[in-house]
Coordinates of C-alpha atoms and ligand atoms in Angstrom, one line a residue:
X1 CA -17.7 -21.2 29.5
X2 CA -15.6 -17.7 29.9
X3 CA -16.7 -15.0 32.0
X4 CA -16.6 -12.6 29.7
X5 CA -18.7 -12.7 27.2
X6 CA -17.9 -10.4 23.7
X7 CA -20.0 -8.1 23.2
X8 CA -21.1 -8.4 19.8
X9 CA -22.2 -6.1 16.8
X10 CA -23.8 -6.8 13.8
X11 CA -21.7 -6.2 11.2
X12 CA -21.4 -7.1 7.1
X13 CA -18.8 -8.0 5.0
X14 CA -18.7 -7.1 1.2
X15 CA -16.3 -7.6 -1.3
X16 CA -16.3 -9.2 -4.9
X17 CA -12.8 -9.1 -6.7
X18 CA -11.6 -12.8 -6.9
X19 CA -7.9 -12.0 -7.4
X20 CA -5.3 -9.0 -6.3
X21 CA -1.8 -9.6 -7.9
X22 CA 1.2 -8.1 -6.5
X23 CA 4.6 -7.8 -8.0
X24 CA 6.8 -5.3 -9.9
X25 CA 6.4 -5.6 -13.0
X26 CA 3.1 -7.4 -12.6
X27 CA 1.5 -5.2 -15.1
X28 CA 2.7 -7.2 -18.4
X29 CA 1.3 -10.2 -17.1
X30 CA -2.0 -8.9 -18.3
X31 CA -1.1 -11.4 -21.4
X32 CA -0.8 -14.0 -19.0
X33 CA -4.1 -13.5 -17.7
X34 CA -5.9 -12.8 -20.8
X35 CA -4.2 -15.9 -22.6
X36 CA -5.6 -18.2 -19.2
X37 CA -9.2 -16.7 -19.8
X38 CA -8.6 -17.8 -23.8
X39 CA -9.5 -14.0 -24.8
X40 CA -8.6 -13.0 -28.1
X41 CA -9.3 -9.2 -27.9
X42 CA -9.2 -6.5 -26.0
X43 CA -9.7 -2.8 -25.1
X44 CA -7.3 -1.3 -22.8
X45 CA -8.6 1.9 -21.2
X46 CA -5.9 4.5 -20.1
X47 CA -5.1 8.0 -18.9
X48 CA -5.1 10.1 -22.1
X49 CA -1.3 11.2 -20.7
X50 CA 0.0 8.1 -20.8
X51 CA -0.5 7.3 -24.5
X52 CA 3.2 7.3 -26.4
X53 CA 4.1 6.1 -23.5
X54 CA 6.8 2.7 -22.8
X55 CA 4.8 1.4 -20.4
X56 CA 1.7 1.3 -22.3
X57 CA 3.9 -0.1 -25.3
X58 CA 5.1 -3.0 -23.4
X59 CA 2.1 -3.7 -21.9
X60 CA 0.0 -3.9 -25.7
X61 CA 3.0 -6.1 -26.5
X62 CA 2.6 -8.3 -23.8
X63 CA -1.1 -9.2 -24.9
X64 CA -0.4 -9.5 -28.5
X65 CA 2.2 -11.7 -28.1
X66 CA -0.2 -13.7 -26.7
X67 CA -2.3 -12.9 -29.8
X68 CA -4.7 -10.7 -28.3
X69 CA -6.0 -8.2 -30.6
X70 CA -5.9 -5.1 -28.2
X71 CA -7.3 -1.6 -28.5
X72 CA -6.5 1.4 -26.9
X73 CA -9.2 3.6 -25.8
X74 CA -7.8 7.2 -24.2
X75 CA -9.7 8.7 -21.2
X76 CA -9.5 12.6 -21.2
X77 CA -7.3 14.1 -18.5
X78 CA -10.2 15.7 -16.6
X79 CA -12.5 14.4 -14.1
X80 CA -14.5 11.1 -15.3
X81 CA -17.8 13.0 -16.9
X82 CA -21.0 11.3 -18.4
X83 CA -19.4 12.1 -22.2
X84 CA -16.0 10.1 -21.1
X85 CA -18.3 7.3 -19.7
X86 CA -20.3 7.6 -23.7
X87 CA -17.1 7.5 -25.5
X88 CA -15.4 4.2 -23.9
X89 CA -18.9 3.1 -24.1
X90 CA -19.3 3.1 -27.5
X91 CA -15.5 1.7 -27.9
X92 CA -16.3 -1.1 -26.0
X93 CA -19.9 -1.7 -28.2
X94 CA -18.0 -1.7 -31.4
X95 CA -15.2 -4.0 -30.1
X96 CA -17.2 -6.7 -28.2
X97 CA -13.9 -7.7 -26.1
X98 CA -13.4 -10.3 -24.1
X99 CA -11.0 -8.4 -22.0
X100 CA -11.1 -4.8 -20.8
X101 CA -8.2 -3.8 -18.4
X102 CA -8.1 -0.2 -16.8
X103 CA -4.8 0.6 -16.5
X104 CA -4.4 4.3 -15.0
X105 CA -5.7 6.7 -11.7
X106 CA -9.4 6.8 -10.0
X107 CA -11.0 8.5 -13.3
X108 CA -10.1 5.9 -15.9
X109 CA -10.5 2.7 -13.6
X110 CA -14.3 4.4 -13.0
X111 CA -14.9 5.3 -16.5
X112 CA -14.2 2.2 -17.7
X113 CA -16.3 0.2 -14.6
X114 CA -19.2 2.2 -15.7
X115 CA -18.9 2.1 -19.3
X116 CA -18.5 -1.6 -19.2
X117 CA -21.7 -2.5 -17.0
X118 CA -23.9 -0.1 -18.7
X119 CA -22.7 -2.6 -21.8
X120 CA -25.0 -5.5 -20.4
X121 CA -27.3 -2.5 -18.4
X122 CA -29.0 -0.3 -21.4
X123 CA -29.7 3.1 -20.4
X124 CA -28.5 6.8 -20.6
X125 CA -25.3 7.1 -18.2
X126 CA -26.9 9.8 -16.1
X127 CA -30.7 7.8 -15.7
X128 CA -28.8 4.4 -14.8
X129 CA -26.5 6.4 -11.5
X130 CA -27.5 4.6 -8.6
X131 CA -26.0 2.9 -5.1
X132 CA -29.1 0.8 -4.4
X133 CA -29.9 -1.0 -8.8
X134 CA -29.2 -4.5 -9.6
X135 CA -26.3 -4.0 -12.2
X136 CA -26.8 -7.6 -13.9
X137 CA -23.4 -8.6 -14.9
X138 CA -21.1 -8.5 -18.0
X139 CA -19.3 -11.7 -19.5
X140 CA -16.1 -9.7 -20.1
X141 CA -13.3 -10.2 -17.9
X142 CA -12.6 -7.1 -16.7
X143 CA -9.0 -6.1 -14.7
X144 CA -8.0 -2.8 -13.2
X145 CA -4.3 -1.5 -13.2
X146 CA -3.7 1.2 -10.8
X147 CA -0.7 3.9 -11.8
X148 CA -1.4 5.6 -8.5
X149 CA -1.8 4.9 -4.7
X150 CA -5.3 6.4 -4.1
X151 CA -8.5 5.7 -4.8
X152 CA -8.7 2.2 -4.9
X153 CA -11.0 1.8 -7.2
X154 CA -9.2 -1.4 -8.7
X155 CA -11.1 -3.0 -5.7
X156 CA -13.5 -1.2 -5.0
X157 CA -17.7 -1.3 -5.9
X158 CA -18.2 2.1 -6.7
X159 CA -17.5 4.4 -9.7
X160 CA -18.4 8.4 -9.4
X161 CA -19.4 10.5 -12.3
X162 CA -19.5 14.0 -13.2
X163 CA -23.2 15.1 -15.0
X164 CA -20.9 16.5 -18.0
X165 CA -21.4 20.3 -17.8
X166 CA -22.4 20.6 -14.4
X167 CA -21.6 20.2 -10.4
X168 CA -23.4 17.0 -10.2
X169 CA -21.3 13.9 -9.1
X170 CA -23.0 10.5 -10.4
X171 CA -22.5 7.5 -8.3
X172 CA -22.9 3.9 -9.2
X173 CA -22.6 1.1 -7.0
X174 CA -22.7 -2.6 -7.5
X175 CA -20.5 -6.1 -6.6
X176 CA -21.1 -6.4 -11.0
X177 CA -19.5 -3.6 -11.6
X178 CA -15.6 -4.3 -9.5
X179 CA -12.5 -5.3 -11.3
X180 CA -12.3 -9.5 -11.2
X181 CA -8.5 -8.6 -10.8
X182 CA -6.6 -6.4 -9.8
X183 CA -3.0 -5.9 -10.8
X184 CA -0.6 -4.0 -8.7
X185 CA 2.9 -3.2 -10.1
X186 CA 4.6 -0.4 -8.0
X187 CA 7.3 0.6 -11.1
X188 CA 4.1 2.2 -13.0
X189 CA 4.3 4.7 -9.6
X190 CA 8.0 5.9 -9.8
X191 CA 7.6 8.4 -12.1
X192 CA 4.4 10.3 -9.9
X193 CA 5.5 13.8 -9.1
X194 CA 5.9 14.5 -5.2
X195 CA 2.6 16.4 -5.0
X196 CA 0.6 13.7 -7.1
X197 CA 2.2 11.7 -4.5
X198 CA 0.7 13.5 -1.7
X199 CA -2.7 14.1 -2.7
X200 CA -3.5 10.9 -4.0
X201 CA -1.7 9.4 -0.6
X202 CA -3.3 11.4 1.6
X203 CA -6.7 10.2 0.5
X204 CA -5.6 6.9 0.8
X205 CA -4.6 7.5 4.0
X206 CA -8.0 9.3 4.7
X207 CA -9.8 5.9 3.5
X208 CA -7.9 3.6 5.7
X209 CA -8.7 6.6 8.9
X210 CA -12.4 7.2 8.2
X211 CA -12.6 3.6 7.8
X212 CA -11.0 2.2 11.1
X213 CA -13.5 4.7 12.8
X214 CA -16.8 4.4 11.1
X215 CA -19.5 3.1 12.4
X216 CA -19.6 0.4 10.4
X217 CA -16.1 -1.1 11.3
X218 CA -15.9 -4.6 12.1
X219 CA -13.4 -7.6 13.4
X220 CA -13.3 -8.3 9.5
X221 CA -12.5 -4.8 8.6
X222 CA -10.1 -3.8 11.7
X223 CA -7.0 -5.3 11.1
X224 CA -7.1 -4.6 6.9
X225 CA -7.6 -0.7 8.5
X226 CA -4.9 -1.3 10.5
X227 CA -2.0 -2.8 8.2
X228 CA -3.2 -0.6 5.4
X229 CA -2.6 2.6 8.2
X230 CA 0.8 1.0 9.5
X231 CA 1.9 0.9 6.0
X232 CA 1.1 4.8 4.6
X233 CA 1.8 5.9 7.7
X234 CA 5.5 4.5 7.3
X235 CA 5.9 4.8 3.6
X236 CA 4.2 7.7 2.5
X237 CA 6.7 10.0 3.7
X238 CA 9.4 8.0 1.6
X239 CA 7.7 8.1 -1.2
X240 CA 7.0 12.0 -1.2
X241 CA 10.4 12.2 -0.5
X242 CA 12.3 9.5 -2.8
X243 CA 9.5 8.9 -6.1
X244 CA 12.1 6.5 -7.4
X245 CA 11.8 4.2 -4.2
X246 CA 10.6 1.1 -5.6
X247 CA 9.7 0.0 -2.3
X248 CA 7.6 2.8 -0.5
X249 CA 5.9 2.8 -4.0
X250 CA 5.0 -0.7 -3.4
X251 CA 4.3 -0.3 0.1
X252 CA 1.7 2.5 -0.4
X253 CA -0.1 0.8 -3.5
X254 CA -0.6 -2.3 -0.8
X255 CA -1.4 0.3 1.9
X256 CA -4.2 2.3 -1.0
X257 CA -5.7 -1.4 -1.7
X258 CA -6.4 -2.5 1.9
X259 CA -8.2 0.5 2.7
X260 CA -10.0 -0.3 -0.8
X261 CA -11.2 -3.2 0.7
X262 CA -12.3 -2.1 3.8
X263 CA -14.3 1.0 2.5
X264 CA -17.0 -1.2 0.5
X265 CA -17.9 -2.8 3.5
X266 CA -17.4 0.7 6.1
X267 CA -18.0 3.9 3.9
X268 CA -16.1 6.6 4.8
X269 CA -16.4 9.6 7.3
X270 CA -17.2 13.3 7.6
X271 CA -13.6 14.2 5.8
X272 CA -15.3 12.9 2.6
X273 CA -18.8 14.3 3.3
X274 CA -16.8 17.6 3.0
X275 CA -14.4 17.1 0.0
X276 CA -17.3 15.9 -2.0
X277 CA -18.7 19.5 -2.4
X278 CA -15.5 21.1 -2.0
X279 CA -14.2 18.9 -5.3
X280 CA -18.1 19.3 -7.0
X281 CA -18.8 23.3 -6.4
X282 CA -14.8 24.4 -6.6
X283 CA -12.5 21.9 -8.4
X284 CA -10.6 21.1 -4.9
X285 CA -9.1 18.0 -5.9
X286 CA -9.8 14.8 -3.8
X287 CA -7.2 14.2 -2.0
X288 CA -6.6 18.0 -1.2
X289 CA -10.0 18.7 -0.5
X290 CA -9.2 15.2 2.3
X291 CA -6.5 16.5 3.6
X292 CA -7.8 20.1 4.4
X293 CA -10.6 19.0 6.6
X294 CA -9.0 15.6 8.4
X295 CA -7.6 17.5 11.2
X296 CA -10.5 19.7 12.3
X297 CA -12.8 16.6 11.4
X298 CA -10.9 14.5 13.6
X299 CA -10.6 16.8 16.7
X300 CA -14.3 17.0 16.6
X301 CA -14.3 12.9 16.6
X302 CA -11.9 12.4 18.8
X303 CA -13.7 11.7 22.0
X304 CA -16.0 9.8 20.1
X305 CA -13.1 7.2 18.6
X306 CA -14.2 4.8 21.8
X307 CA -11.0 2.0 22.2
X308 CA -9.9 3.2 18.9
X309 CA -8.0 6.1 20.6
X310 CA -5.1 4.4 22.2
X311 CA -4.5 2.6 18.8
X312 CA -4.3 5.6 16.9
X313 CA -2.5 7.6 19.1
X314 CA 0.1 4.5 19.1
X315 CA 0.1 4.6 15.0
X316 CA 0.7 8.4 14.8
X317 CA 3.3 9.1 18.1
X318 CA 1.4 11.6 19.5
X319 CA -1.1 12.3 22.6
X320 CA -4.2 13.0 20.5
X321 CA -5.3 11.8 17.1
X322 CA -5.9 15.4 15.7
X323 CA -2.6 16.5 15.9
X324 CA -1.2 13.5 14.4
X325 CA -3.0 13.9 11.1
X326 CA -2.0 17.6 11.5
X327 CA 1.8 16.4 11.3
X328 CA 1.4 13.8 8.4
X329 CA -0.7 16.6 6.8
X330 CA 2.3 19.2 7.2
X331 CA 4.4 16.3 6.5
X332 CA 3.3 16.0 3.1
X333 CA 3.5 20.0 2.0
X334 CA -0.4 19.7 2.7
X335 CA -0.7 22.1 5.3
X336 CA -2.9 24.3 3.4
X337 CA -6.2 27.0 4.3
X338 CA -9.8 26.5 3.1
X339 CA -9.6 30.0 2.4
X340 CA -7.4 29.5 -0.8
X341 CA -10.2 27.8 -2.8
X342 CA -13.6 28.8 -1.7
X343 CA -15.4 32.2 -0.1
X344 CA -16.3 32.3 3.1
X345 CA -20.0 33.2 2.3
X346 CA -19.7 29.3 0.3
X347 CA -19.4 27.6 3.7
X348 CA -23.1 27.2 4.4
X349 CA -23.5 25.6 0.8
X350 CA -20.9 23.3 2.0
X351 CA -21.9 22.1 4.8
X352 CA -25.7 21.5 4.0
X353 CA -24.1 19.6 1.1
X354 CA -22.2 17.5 3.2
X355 CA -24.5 17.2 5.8
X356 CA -26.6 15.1 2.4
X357 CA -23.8 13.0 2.4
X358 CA -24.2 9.3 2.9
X359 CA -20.9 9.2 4.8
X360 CA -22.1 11.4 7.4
X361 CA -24.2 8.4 8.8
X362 CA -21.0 6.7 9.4
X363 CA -19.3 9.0 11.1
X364 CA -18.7 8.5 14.3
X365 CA -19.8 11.9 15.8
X366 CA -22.9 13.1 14.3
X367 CA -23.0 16.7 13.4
X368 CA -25.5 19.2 12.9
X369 CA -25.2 22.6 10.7
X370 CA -23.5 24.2 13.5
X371 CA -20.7 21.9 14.0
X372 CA -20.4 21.9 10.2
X373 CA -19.8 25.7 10.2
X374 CA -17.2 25.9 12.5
X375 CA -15.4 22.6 11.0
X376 CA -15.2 25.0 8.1
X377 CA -14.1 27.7 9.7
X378 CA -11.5 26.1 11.8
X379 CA -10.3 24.6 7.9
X380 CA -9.8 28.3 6.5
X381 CA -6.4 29.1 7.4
X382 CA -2.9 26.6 7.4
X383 CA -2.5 25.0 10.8
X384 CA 1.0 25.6 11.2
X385 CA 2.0 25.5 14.5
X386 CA -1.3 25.6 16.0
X387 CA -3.5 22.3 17.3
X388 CA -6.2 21.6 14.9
X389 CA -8.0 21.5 18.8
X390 CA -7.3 24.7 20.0
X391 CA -8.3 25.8 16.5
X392 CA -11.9 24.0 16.8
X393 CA -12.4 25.4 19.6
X394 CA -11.6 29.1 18.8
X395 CA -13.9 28.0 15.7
X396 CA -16.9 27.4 17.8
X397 CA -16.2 30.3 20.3
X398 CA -16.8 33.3 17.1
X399 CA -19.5 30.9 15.6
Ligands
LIG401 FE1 -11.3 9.3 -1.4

């Protein structure tokens, strides 16, 4: 027997979709999957941009040569709301397919989750929101199609809602509910413009971070954290830079998934527990709202980040984590100041919002209102030159 004995945590494990497919052009073999399941219709829901488009064309040829009857159902281009989630909802009653495929960003991929479980789950969209219901599940085969390299919700077991005409973000949660498959095809990416490219990359990269150092990480969970950073880390850049880079494109979407499948089982961090109410109360989008508090969030982790440190610090290139994210952050044109979206007097409201949030609990410095405060006040301003430390600190000192 060893001397040294691992020390070991409890941990959990969770993940339900059976298959991910990788491969450019993988997208129009959607016919291929639907002909092996013996489905003979189905509804394809997608971003209401990308109607008229070739890709959507050739994909809605590729099932009907395999004599799928398919229907298109558009999303609105806003964020997912309780009437989106009634309007593919009542497509989906009328059709009865065997196959529904999601086949654009975060907000189509969760309407249609949601609008499809509530199918074998009767209830008003808003009454039925919840992490903790048994979702019983729905015969359809259901397949998400991600066109960009972000939320990961093509594996992922959650969906979030907007209350239609108000601030209140829905969220559902069940193994039910996730894609059986999910097809990644990197060409449906080329086209993203450069900032699309760094928002929606920058909360990818936020996943696979808060991720790696919640408290729920595990030997499972580490090393999909790690490849998943590895890979954004190197190709995100390239892909800001180049969109028509087939391979950073591919490289990111793999990068997006990983941390997809690590989240489920980890939640997130404080980073999120902040762009929640800064996306809810002022229409900071996601990835934005991410990448303005990771730096200050993490130099108040960062002596909490245990043996997690040196590996970071090894990822990014630099001495401390902080000012790592602060250089991918500038990197990526994201080197932006709180104070360009919400009023200072709107920072308590934040931070006892996000102080509500579940991914507080993994974080792995627990903060109270006061830290809170000067997170946001060390956020207000772009970091330029100056360490997201230094800036903490000066945070805490006029608190
Ligand atoms: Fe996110």
């Amino acid at each position: 027997m060893s001397d040294s004995q691992p020390t070991w945590v409890p941990f959990l494990f969770r993940y339900s979709t059976r298959q991910i497919k990788f491969a450019p052009g993988a997208a129009l073999e959607l016919g291929d999957v639907a002909a092996a399941r013996d489905a003979r219709s189905a509804v394809l829901v997608t971003d209401a941009f990308f109607t008229g488009s070739e890709a959507l064309a050739r994909i809605v040829q590729a099932l009907e040569k395999k004599r799928v009857a398919t229907t298109v159902h558009a999303v609105p281009n806003h964020e997912p709301d309780t009437e989106s989630v009634a309007a593919c909802r009542g497509v989906l009653q009328a059709v009865q397919p065997e196959l529904i495929a999601a086949l654009g960003g975060g907000s189509t991929m969760d309407t249609a989750k949601v609008a499809r479980i509530l199918l074998s789950n009767p209830g008003d969209v808003a009454h039925m929101a919840s992490f903790d219901r048994y979702f019983a599940p729905h015969d359809s085969l259901f397949v998400c199609i991600p066109t960009t390299a972000g939320t990961a919700s093509e594996v992922s077991e959650m969906a979030v809602i907007s209350k239609a005409g108000s601030d209140i973000k829905l969220r559902y949660r069940s193994q039910n509910m996730s894609a059986a498959i999910a097809i990644l095809d990197p060409e449906l990416l080329v086209s993203m413009p450069p900032q699309v490219t760094a928002h929606t990359g920058f909360d990818a990269f936020t996943h696979a971070f808060e991720s790696y150092t919640s408290r729920l990480a595990s030997p499972v969970t580490d090393p999909l954290a790690r490849a998943s950073l590895h890979r954004i880390l190197e190709w995100l850049p390239i892909a800001y830079d180049e969109p028509d880079n087939l391979i950073a494109r591919g490289e990111c979407l793999i990068g997006s998934t990983l941390a997809g499948v690590v989240f489920n089982s980890t939640q997130l961090g404080l980073a999120h527990a902040i762009s929640a109410p800064l996306g809810a109360m002022n229409r900071v989008i996601h990835g934005l709202g991410n990448a303005l508090a990771l730096p200050a969030v993490t130099a108040f982790n960062e002596l909490e980040l245990g043996d997690k440190h040196e590996a970071l610090c090894a990822m990014l290139g630099t001495e401390r984590v902080a000012d790592g994210v602060a250089r991918l952050r500038a990197r990526l044109g994201l080197d932006q100041g709180l104070d360009d979206f919400v009023e200072g007097e709107k920072h308590a409201a934040i931070a006892d919002a996000a102080l509500k949030s579940g991914n507080i609990t993994t974080n792995p410095r627990l903060p109270e209102h006061r830290d809170m405060m000067a997170i946001l006040q060390a956020m207000r301003v772009p970091l330029k030159d100056e360490s997201p430390h230094d800036r903490l600190r000066q945070a805490y000192a006029a608190g």
